[in-house]
Structures are given as structure tokens and as C-alpha cells.
């Protein structure tokens, strides 16, 4: 049993460091690692936490744009996720190729000529995000012969979120989790998203209760965003190929809208990732709320 006690902020940090060290410990002493190829970041991220990182990944360069630390430094790049270098992939002689349906299904026949293709579902129909991530983690644990580590990973993340929930500085009102995607549109994360799952686990309320797509977000125009009332958590950088990693729109209505935003998070996770991404988002959110404290501006009206 892990004693949580009345951890001070420094205690919370030390506790999380222990968990992260367990997640990303060296694999050098592993008896024999399977040679796995991943076509999705949630799969790759979870495999790394299970001490079985993929030897190569499709779309790796794109994912690295949204990550602040070295991502899978030992993994090889296979090119575009939907147009991988099949000759190079075959030369790696993988034991299995892991895809995430419905994406990549059009590649399944070609990939199956190289190695066994294993579809790994990320979102299970009729299940909540937490349950879906549990299923994915256990499935990858079975695939990589790391069933015990899969159980430990699920427990570690659950305990870490419980610790943070006890210590978080609550704003006393629901929160919007928002991301600017271009000069005219805003993305809000709601039901079915990793962000919404983390808010719930931390005992916070998601202010966005509108309908969401299959990926757990809604897209609003700038005029619709101006009509929302409440406190915003702004994810930075924006999820857009048209904006740089270090800048948000600096002209037009967005700039005025940004003046009233109290809390901003530097994104260091993948919104459609696994439990490691959920933990990184939770930690960033808790730190942002701690820093904002009582000095945060009033919610916009």
C-alpha cells in the first residue's frame, strides 16, 4: 500500500517523480524485447511506460512537434502515418505492427505482408475514456508480456491523480479547456476527451457540456467563443499547422479575448494519448492552478 498522507506540494512533486521514474526506467536489463512497430502515439507512449518501447513509429516527427521532451529517442522514423516507408519497415523485421482502427485500416493488407498486424482500439464504444485506456493498457501488457507492469501503471496513475485531487487549488467554478486552432476557430474539450476525464478525476467540473465529436471536442467560431462565460484553461501552443509552436494569434479579436484569460498551460502531452499523457496533463493543470492562486483575474463575462 502507498501511504499518501498530507503531502506538501514538494511531497506531491517527489511522489510524481517516483512514479515517472517507474514509467520510464531503463529497459537494458529486459530479458528479450519484442520488436514492435507503432502507428499511433497512445500506443507508443503506453508501450514505453510498459518498458517495451516501439523500435519505430510512423508519424514520429509530427508527434514530436507537440511534445516538450525528447519523444521516443531510440525509435526510428517511418515517415507519414498514412504513407510509411514500407521497404524500411520490412527491413526492421518487426514481430508485430500495431495500428489503431479505424485509422490505418487501408494499410492493413500491405502491412500484413511484412508482419502480424494487431489492431489496438483506443476508444471502446460505450465505454468512458478511463475504461478505454485501462483496456488498451492491459491489451498492450498482454501483447508485450508485461501484464504485471500494466496493472502497476494503471494503479500508479490512479494513485497520482488521487493525490493531486487532494491538493489542487480549486477555482470554485467550472473550467473550459480550450485551444485556438486558427484565426477564426477555437476547440473546446468535453465529454469523451482525455482532458474531461482528468478534470473529473481531479474533482473539477468541465464547463463545456455541449455536444462533442468522436474525438471529444467541439469547434466554435471566435464569435461563439466570445459569448461563453467562465474561466478558461488555454492549451498552448495551438493545435494548428498554421501557427508556430511559440506564438498564438497576435492580431484581431483573439488578442482581445486572450487579454482576459487567467490560466495557460504549455502542452507537454498528446490529447489522444494514453495514461502517461493523462498524467502529464494533470500535473500541468495542477501546477497552473497553483501558480494562478488568488491572483488570477476574474472569469470573463
PDB file of N, CA and C in Angstrom, residues 105-182:
ATOM      1  N   UNK A 105      -6.586   1.323 -41.464  1.00  0.00           N
ATOM      2  CA  UNK A 105      -7.159   0.068 -41.958  1.00  0.00           C
ATOM      3  C   UNK A 105      -6.879  -0.132 -43.449  1.00  0.00           C
ATOM      4  N   UNK A 106      -6.757   0.975 -44.171  1.00  0.00           N
ATOM      5  CA  UNK A 106      -6.469   0.858 -45.608  1.00  0.00           C
ATOM      6  C   UNK A 106      -5.054   0.350 -45.861  1.00  0.00           C
ATOM      7  N   UNK A 107      -4.202   0.383 -44.826  1.00  0.00           N
ATOM      8  CA  UNK A 107      -2.826  -0.108 -44.962  1.00  0.00           C
ATOM      9  C   UNK A 107      -2.677  -1.544 -44.481  1.00  0.00           C
ATOM     10  N   UNK A 108      -3.730  -2.089 -43.900  1.00  0.00           N
ATOM     11  CA  UNK A 108      -3.597  -3.374 -43.216  1.00  0.00           C
ATOM     12  C   UNK A 108      -3.099  -4.482 -44.141  1.00  0.00           C
ATOM     13  N   UNK A 109      -3.620  -4.555 -45.364  1.00  0.00           N
ATOM     14  CA  UNK A 109      -3.191  -5.608 -46.279  1.00  0.00           C
ATOM     15  C   UNK A 109      -1.704  -5.511 -46.600  1.00  0.00           C
ATOM     16  N   UNK A 110      -1.235  -4.306 -46.883  1.00  0.00           N
ATOM     17  CA  UNK A 110       0.185  -4.123 -47.184  1.00  0.00           C
ATOM     18  C   UNK A 110       1.052  -4.434 -45.971  1.00  0.00           C
ATOM     19  N   UNK A 111       0.624  -3.972 -44.795  1.00  0.00           N
ATOM     20  CA  UNK A 111       1.406  -4.195 -43.582  1.00  0.00           C
ATOM     21  C   UNK A 111       1.439  -5.672 -43.202  1.00  0.00           C
ATOM     22  N   UNK A 112       0.352  -6.376 -43.462  1.00  0.00           N
ATOM     23  CA  UNK A 112       0.273  -7.787 -43.078  1.00  0.00           C
ATOM     24  C   UNK A 112       1.240  -8.655 -43.875  1.00  0.00           C
ATOM     25  N   UNK A 113       1.721  -8.147 -45.001  1.00  0.00           N
ATOM     26  CA  UNK A 113       2.723  -8.884 -45.764  1.00  0.00           C
ATOM     27  C   UNK A 113       4.103  -8.794 -45.125  1.00  0.00           C
ATOM     28  N   UNK A 114       4.250  -7.853 -44.215  1.00  0.00           N
ATOM     29  CA  UNK A 114       5.538  -7.637 -43.552  1.00  0.00           C
ATOM     30  C   UNK A 114       5.586  -8.337 -42.196  1.00  0.00           C
ATOM     31  N   UNK A 115       4.503  -8.195 -41.429  1.00  0.00           N
ATOM     32  CA  UNK A 115       4.460  -8.790 -40.086  1.00  0.00           C
ATOM     33  C   UNK A 115       3.011  -8.890 -39.641  1.00  0.00           C
ATOM     34  N   UNK A 116       2.816  -9.560 -38.533  1.00  0.00           N
ATOM     35  CA  UNK A 116       1.491  -9.673 -37.954  1.00  0.00           C
ATOM     36  C   UNK A 116       0.968  -8.292 -37.580  1.00  0.00           C
ATOM     37  N   UNK A 117      -0.228  -7.942 -38.032  1.00  0.00           N
ATOM     38  CA  UNK A 117      -0.832  -6.642 -37.735  1.00  0.00           C
ATOM     39  C   UNK A 117      -1.823  -6.808 -36.587  1.00  0.00           C
ATOM     40  N   UNK A 118      -1.653  -6.000 -35.555  1.00  0.00           N
ATOM     41  CA  UNK A 118      -2.541  -6.062 -34.391  1.00  0.00           C
ATOM     42  C   UNK A 118      -3.308  -4.746 -34.252  1.00  0.00           C
ATOM     43  N   UNK A 119      -4.605  -4.745 -34.548  1.00  0.00           N
ATOM     44  CA  UNK A 119      -5.420  -3.548 -34.308  1.00  0.00           C
ATOM     45  C   UNK A 119      -5.617  -3.338 -32.802  1.00  0.00           C
ATOM     46  N   UNK A 120      -5.297  -2.153 -32.318  1.00  0.00           N
ATOM     47  CA  UNK A 120      -5.471  -1.811 -30.899  1.00  0.00           C
ATOM     48  C   UNK A 120      -6.483  -0.679 -30.826  1.00  0.00           C
ATOM     49  N   UNK A 121      -7.640  -0.956 -30.286  1.00  0.00           N
ATOM     50  CA  UNK A 121      -8.673   0.078 -30.201  1.00  0.00           C
ATOM     51  C   UNK A 121      -8.341   1.057 -29.081  1.00  0.00           C
ATOM     52  N   UNK A 122      -8.446   2.349 -29.384  1.00  0.00           N
ATOM     53  CA  UNK A 122      -8.151   3.380 -28.389  1.00  0.00           C
ATOM     54  C   UNK A 122      -9.401   3.801 -27.636  1.00  0.00           C
ATOM     55  N   UNK A 123     -10.506   3.918 -28.330  1.00  0.00           N
ATOM     56  CA  UNK A 123     -11.766   4.284 -27.702  1.00  0.00           C
ATOM     57  C   UNK A 123     -12.764   3.161 -27.943  1.00  0.00           C
ATOM     58  N   UNK A 124     -13.193   2.533 -26.883  1.00  0.00           N
ATOM     59  CA  UNK A 124     -14.115   1.413 -26.963  1.00  0.00           C
ATOM     60  C   UNK A 124     -15.532   1.936 -26.908  1.00  0.00           C
ATOM     61  N   UNK A 125     -16.329   1.608 -27.906  1.00  0.00           N
ATOM     62  CA  UNK A 125     -17.692   2.107 -27.993  1.00  0.00           C
ATOM     63  C   UNK A 125     -18.483   1.753 -26.732  1.00  0.00           C
ATOM     64  N   UNK A 126     -19.166   2.767 -26.171  1.00  0.00           N
ATOM     65  CA  UNK A 126     -19.984   2.548 -24.989  1.00  0.00           C
ATOM     66  C   UNK A 126     -19.224   2.638 -23.682  1.00  0.00           C
ATOM     67  N   UNK A 127     -17.904   2.884 -23.740  1.00  0.00           N
ATOM     68  CA  UNK A 127     -17.114   2.981 -22.528  1.00  0.00           C
ATOM     69  C   UNK A 127     -16.584   4.400 -22.342  1.00  0.00           C
ATOM     70  N   UNK A 128     -16.284   4.722 -21.102  1.00  0.00           N
ATOM     71  CA  UNK A 128     -15.707   6.022 -20.804  1.00  0.00           C
ATOM     72  C   UNK A 128     -14.210   5.991 -21.104  1.00  0.00           C
ATOM     73  N   UNK A 129     -13.606   7.178 -21.139  1.00  0.00           N
ATOM     74  CA  UNK A 129     -12.201   7.275 -21.529  1.00  0.00           C
ATOM     75  C   UNK A 129     -11.313   6.464 -20.595  1.00  0.00           C
ATOM     76  N   UNK A 130     -11.538   6.575 -19.293  1.00  0.00           N
ATOM     77  CA  UNK A 130     -10.690   5.840 -18.336  1.00  0.00           C
ATOM     78  C   UNK A 130     -10.761   4.339 -18.604  1.00  0.00           C
ATOM     79  N   UNK A 131     -11.954   3.830 -18.792  1.00  0.00           N
ATOM     80  CA  UNK A 131     -12.127   2.400 -19.049  1.00  0.00           C
ATOM     81  C   UNK A 131     -11.450   2.000 -20.360  1.00  0.00           C
ATOM     82  N   UNK A 132     -11.547   2.865 -21.359  1.00  0.00           N
ATOM     83  CA  UNK A 132     -10.908   2.577 -22.641  1.00  0.00           C
ATOM     84  C   UNK A 132      -9.390   2.511 -22.497  1.00  0.00           C
ATOM     85  N   UNK A 133      -8.824   3.457 -21.726  1.00  0.00           N
ATOM     86  CA  UNK A 133      -7.377   3.455 -21.533  1.00  0.00           C
ATOM     87  C   UNK A 133      -6.933   2.251 -20.718  1.00  0.00           C
ATOM     88  N   UNK A 134      -7.751   1.851 -19.750  1.00  0.00           N
ATOM     89  CA  UNK A 134      -7.440   0.632 -18.998  1.00  0.00           C
ATOM     90  C   UNK A 134      -7.382  -0.572 -19.934  1.00  0.00           C
ATOM     91  N   UNK A 135      -8.393  -0.714 -20.804  1.00  0.00           N
ATOM     92  CA  UNK A 135      -8.427  -1.838 -21.732  1.00  0.00           C
ATOM     93  C   UNK A 135      -7.223  -1.838 -22.662  1.00  0.00           C
ATOM     94  N   UNK A 136      -6.877  -0.645 -23.186  1.00  0.00           N
ATOM     95  CA  UNK A 136      -5.732  -0.554 -24.080  1.00  0.00           C
ATOM     96  C   UNK A 136      -4.448  -0.930 -23.348  1.00  0.00           C
ATOM     97  N   UNK A 137      -4.285  -0.441 -22.123  1.00  0.00           N
ATOM     98  CA  UNK A 137      -3.070  -0.720 -21.349  1.00  0.00           C
ATOM     99  C   UNK A 137      -2.939  -2.208 -21.062  1.00  0.00           C
ATOM    100  N   UNK A 138      -4.041  -2.830 -20.673  1.00  0.00           N
ATOM    101  CA  UNK A 138      -3.993  -4.278 -20.397  1.00  0.00           C
ATOM    102  C   UNK A 138      -3.707  -5.070 -21.672  1.00  0.00           C
ATOM    103  N   UNK A 139      -4.312  -4.657 -22.783  1.00  0.00           N
ATOM    104  CA  UNK A 139      -4.084  -5.355 -24.042  1.00  0.00           C
ATOM    105  C   UNK A 139      -2.626  -5.268 -24.469  1.00  0.00           C
ATOM    106  N   UNK A 140      -2.040  -4.085 -24.321  1.00  0.00           N
ATOM    107  CA  UNK A 140      -0.633  -3.924 -24.668  1.00  0.00           C
ATOM    108  C   UNK A 140       0.259  -4.665 -23.677  1.00  0.00           C
ATOM    109  N   UNK A 141      -0.183  -4.752 -22.428  1.00  0.00           N
ATOM    110  CA  UNK A 141       0.559  -5.542 -21.453  1.00  0.00           C
ATOM    111  C   UNK A 141       0.589  -7.008 -21.829  1.00  0.00           C
ATOM    112  N   UNK A 142      -0.539  -7.521 -22.281  1.00  0.00           N
ATOM    113  CA  UNK A 142      -0.591  -8.916 -22.736  1.00  0.00           C
ATOM    114  C   UNK A 142       0.286  -9.127 -23.957  1.00  0.00           C
ATOM    115  N   UNK A 143       0.227  -8.185 -24.887  1.00  0.00           N
ATOM    116  CA  UNK A 143       0.980  -8.312 -26.131  1.00  0.00           C
ATOM    117  C   UNK A 143       2.482  -8.315 -25.890  1.00  0.00           C
ATOM    118  N   UNK A 144       2.930  -7.503 -24.940  1.00  0.00           N
ATOM    119  CA  UNK A 144       4.365  -7.353 -24.681  1.00  0.00           C
ATOM    120  C   UNK A 144       4.850  -8.200 -23.513  1.00  0.00           C
ATOM    121  N   UNK A 145       3.971  -9.093 -23.013  1.00  0.00           N
ATOM    122  CA  UNK A 145       4.317  -9.945 -21.866  1.00  0.00           C
ATOM    123  C   UNK A 145       4.676  -9.121 -20.634  1.00  0.00           C
ATOM    124  N   UNK A 146       3.973  -8.020 -20.455  1.00  0.00           N
ATOM    125  CA  UNK A 146       4.178  -7.146 -19.301  1.00  0.00           C
ATOM    126  C   UNK A 146       2.857  -6.925 -18.563  1.00  0.00           C
ATOM    127  N   UNK A 147       2.143  -8.015 -18.300  1.00  0.00           N
ATOM    128  CA  UNK A 147       0.832  -7.887 -17.666  1.00  0.00           C
ATOM    129  C   UNK A 147       0.923  -7.243 -16.283  1.00  0.00           C
ATOM    130  N   UNK A 148       1.930  -7.604 -15.518  1.00  0.00           N
ATOM    131  CA  UNK A 148       2.070  -7.048 -14.172  1.00  0.00           C
ATOM    132  C   UNK A 148       2.386  -5.561 -14.232  1.00  0.00           C
ATOM    133  N   UNK A 149       3.239  -5.174 -15.145  1.00  0.00           N
ATOM    134  CA  UNK A 149       3.584  -3.757 -15.268  1.00  0.00           C
ATOM    135  C   UNK A 149       2.368  -2.960 -15.721  1.00  0.00           C
ATOM    136  N   UNK A 150       1.507  -3.549 -16.551  1.00  0.00           N
ATOM    137  CA  UNK A 150       0.291  -2.863 -16.976  1.00  0.00           C
ATOM    138  C   UNK A 150      -0.600  -2.568 -15.771  1.00  0.00           C
ATOM    139  N   UNK A 151      -0.743  -3.545 -14.879  1.00  0.00           N
ATOM    140  CA  UNK A 151      -1.532  -3.333 -13.663  1.00  0.00           C
ATOM    141  C   UNK A 151      -0.917  -2.236 -12.805  1.00  0.00           C
ATOM    142  N   UNK A 152       0.410  -2.250 -12.691  1.00  0.00           N
ATOM    143  CA  UNK A 152       1.106  -1.241 -11.886  1.00  0.00           C
ATOM    144  C   UNK A 152       0.938   0.150 -12.477  1.00  0.00           C
ATOM    145  N   UNK A 153       1.007   0.248 -13.804  1.00  0.00           N
ATOM    146  CA  UNK A 153       0.851   1.541 -14.460  1.00  0.00           C
ATOM    147  C   UNK A 153      -0.535   2.129 -14.173  1.00  0.00           C
ATOM    148  N   UNK A 154      -1.569   1.317 -14.330  1.00  0.00           N
ATOM    149  CA  UNK A 154      -2.929   1.786 -14.062  1.00  0.00           C
ATOM    150  C   UNK A 154      -3.050   2.249 -12.616  1.00  0.00           C
ATOM    151  N   UNK A 155      -2.514   1.476 -11.689  1.00  0.00           N
ATOM    152  CA  UNK A 155      -2.596   1.831 -10.268  1.00  0.00           C
ATOM    153  C   UNK A 155      -1.784   3.082  -9.962  1.00  0.00           C
ATOM    154  N   UNK A 156      -0.589   3.181 -10.544  1.00  0.00           N
ATOM    155  CA  UNK A 156       0.261   4.347 -10.293  1.00  0.00           C
ATOM    156  C   UNK A 156      -0.433   5.647 -10.717  1.00  0.00           C
ATOM    157  N   UNK A 157      -1.035   5.640 -11.912  1.00  0.00           N
ATOM    158  CA  UNK A 157      -1.699   6.837 -12.406  1.00  0.00           C
ATOM    159  C   UNK A 157      -2.927   7.155 -11.552  1.00  0.00           C
ATOM    160  N   UNK A 158      -3.667   6.134 -11.174  1.00  0.00           N
ATOM    161  CA  UNK A 158      -4.856   6.349 -10.348  1.00  0.00           C
ATOM    162  C   UNK A 158      -4.488   6.960  -9.003  1.00  0.00           C
ATOM    163  N   UNK A 159      -3.431   6.459  -8.382  1.00  0.00           N
ATOM    164  CA  UNK A 159      -2.987   6.990  -7.097  1.00  0.00           C
ATOM    165  C   UNK A 159      -2.466   8.416  -7.240  1.00  0.00           C
ATOM    166  N   UNK A 160      -1.693   8.669  -8.307  1.00  0.00           N
ATOM    167  CA  UNK A 160      -1.153  10.013  -8.520  1.00  0.00           C
ATOM    168  C   UNK A 160      -2.264  11.037  -8.686  1.00  0.00           C
ATOM    169  N   UNK A 161      -3.303  10.692  -9.444  1.00  0.00           N
ATOM    170  CA  UNK A 161      -4.419  11.614  -9.642  1.00  0.00           C
ATOM    171  C   UNK A 161      -5.184  11.832  -8.343  1.00  0.00           C
ATOM    172  N   UNK A 162      -5.293  10.792  -7.528  1.00  0.00           N
ATOM    173  CA  UNK A 162      -5.962  10.939  -6.241  1.00  0.00           C
ATOM    174  C   UNK A 162      -5.185  11.880  -5.329  1.00  0.00           C
ATOM    175  N   UNK A 163      -3.863  11.790  -5.348  1.00  0.00           N
ATOM    176  CA  UNK A 163      -3.023  12.690  -4.555  1.00  0.00           C
ATOM    177  C   UNK A 163      -3.213  14.132  -5.015  1.00  0.00           C
ATOM    178  N   UNK A 164      -3.189  14.338  -6.321  1.00  0.00           N
ATOM    179  CA  UNK A 164      -3.357  15.685  -6.858  1.00  0.00           C
ATOM    180  C   UNK A 164      -4.741  16.236  -6.554  1.00  0.00           C
ATOM    181  N   UNK A 165      -5.746  15.384  -6.570  1.00  0.00           N
ATOM    182  CA  UNK A 165      -7.113  15.830  -6.285  1.00  0.00           C
ATOM    183  C   UNK A 165      -7.228  16.364  -4.865  1.00  0.00           C
ATOM    184  N   UNK A 166      -6.450  15.812  -3.940  1.00  0.00           N
ATOM    185  CA  UNK A 166      -6.483  16.278  -2.550  1.00  0.00           C
ATOM    186  C   UNK A 166      -5.798  17.631  -2.388  1.00  0.00           C
ATOM    187  N   UNK A 167      -4.862  17.927  -3.255  1.00  0.00           N
ATOM    188  CA  UNK A 167      -4.036  19.123  -3.074  1.00  0.00           C
ATOM    189  C   UNK A 167      -4.363  20.268  -4.011  1.00  0.00           C
ATOM    190  N   UNK A 168      -5.141  20.010  -5.043  1.00  0.00           N
ATOM    191  CA  UNK A 168      -5.358  21.016  -6.079  1.00  0.00           C
ATOM    192  C   UNK A 168      -6.069  22.240  -5.521  1.00  0.00           C
ATOM    193  N   UNK A 169      -5.681  23.395  -6.023  1.00  0.00           N
ATOM    194  CA  UNK A 169      -6.347  24.649  -5.659  1.00  0.00           C
ATOM    195  C   UNK A 169      -7.523  24.852  -6.608  1.00  0.00           C
ATOM    196  N   UNK A 170      -8.703  24.585  -6.117  1.00  0.00           N
ATOM    197  CA  UNK A 170      -9.890  24.662  -6.967  1.00  0.00           C
ATOM    198  C   UNK A 170     -10.312  26.107  -7.181  1.00  0.00           C
ATOM    199  N   UNK A 171     -10.809  26.372  -8.368  1.00  0.00           N
ATOM    200  CA  UNK A 171     -11.216  27.734  -8.707  1.00  0.00           C
ATOM    201  C   UNK A 171     -12.600  28.061  -8.174  1.00  0.00           C
ATOM    202  N   UNK A 172     -13.344  27.048  -7.769  1.00  0.00           N
ATOM    203  CA  UNK A 172     -14.689  27.281  -7.262  1.00  0.00           C
ATOM    204  C   UNK A 172     -15.731  27.396  -8.345  1.00  0.00           C
ATOM    205  N   UNK A 173     -15.328  27.158  -9.586  1.00  0.00           N
ATOM    206  CA  UNK A 173     -16.259  27.229 -10.703  1.00  0.00           C
ATOM    207  C   UNK A 173     -15.783  26.304 -11.814  1.00  0.00           C
ATOM    208  N   UNK A 174     -16.671  25.940 -12.732  1.00  0.00           N
ATOM    209  CA  UNK A 174     -16.280  25.057 -13.836  1.00  0.00           C
ATOM    210  C   UNK A 174     -15.198  25.690 -14.706  1.00  0.00           C
ATOM    211  N   UNK A 175     -14.466  24.848 -15.414  1.00  0.00           N
ATOM    212  CA  UNK A 175     -13.369  25.292 -16.261  1.00  0.00           C
ATOM    213  C   UNK A 175     -13.600  24.876 -17.714  1.00  0.00           C
ATOM    214  N   UNK A 176     -13.309  25.788 -18.627  1.00  0.00           N
ATOM    215  CA  UNK A 176     -13.256  25.455 -20.045  1.00  0.00           C
ATOM    216  C   UNK A 176     -11.811  25.075 -20.383  1.00  0.00           C
ATOM    217  N   UNK A 177     -11.621  23.979 -21.081  1.00  0.00           N
ATOM    218  CA  UNK A 177     -10.301  23.627 -21.598  1.00  0.00           C
ATOM    219  C   UNK A 177     -10.329  23.940 -23.087  1.00  0.00           C
ATOM    220  N   UNK A 178      -9.566  24.955 -23.498  1.00  0.00           N
ATOM    221  CA  UNK A 178      -9.686  25.498 -24.845  1.00  0.00           C
ATOM    222  C   UNK A 178      -8.353  25.476 -25.574  1.00  0.00           C
ATOM    223  N   UNK A 179      -8.431  25.458 -26.901  1.00  0.00           N
ATOM    224  CA  UNK A 179      -7.246  25.501 -27.742  1.00  0.00           C
ATOM    225  C   UNK A 179      -7.589  26.239 -29.034  1.00  0.00           C
ATOM    226  N   UNK A 180      -6.815  27.263 -29.343  1.00  0.00           N
ATOM    227  CA  UNK A 180      -7.022  28.019 -30.576  1.00  0.00           C
ATOM    228  C   UNK A 180      -6.424  27.212 -31.731  1.00  0.00           C
ATOM    229  N   UNK A 181      -7.198  27.030 -32.794  1.00  0.00           N
ATOM    230  CA  UNK A 181      -6.705  26.230 -33.917  1.00  0.00           C
ATOM    231  C   UNK A 181      -6.420  27.052 -35.167  1.00  0.00           C
ATOM    232  N   UNK A 182      -7.008  28.239 -35.268  1.00  0.00           N
ATOM    233  CA  UNK A 182      -6.634  29.160 -36.342  1.00  0.00           C
ATOM    234  C   UNK A 182      -7.191  30.532 -35.987  1.00  0.00           C
TER     235      UNK A 182
END
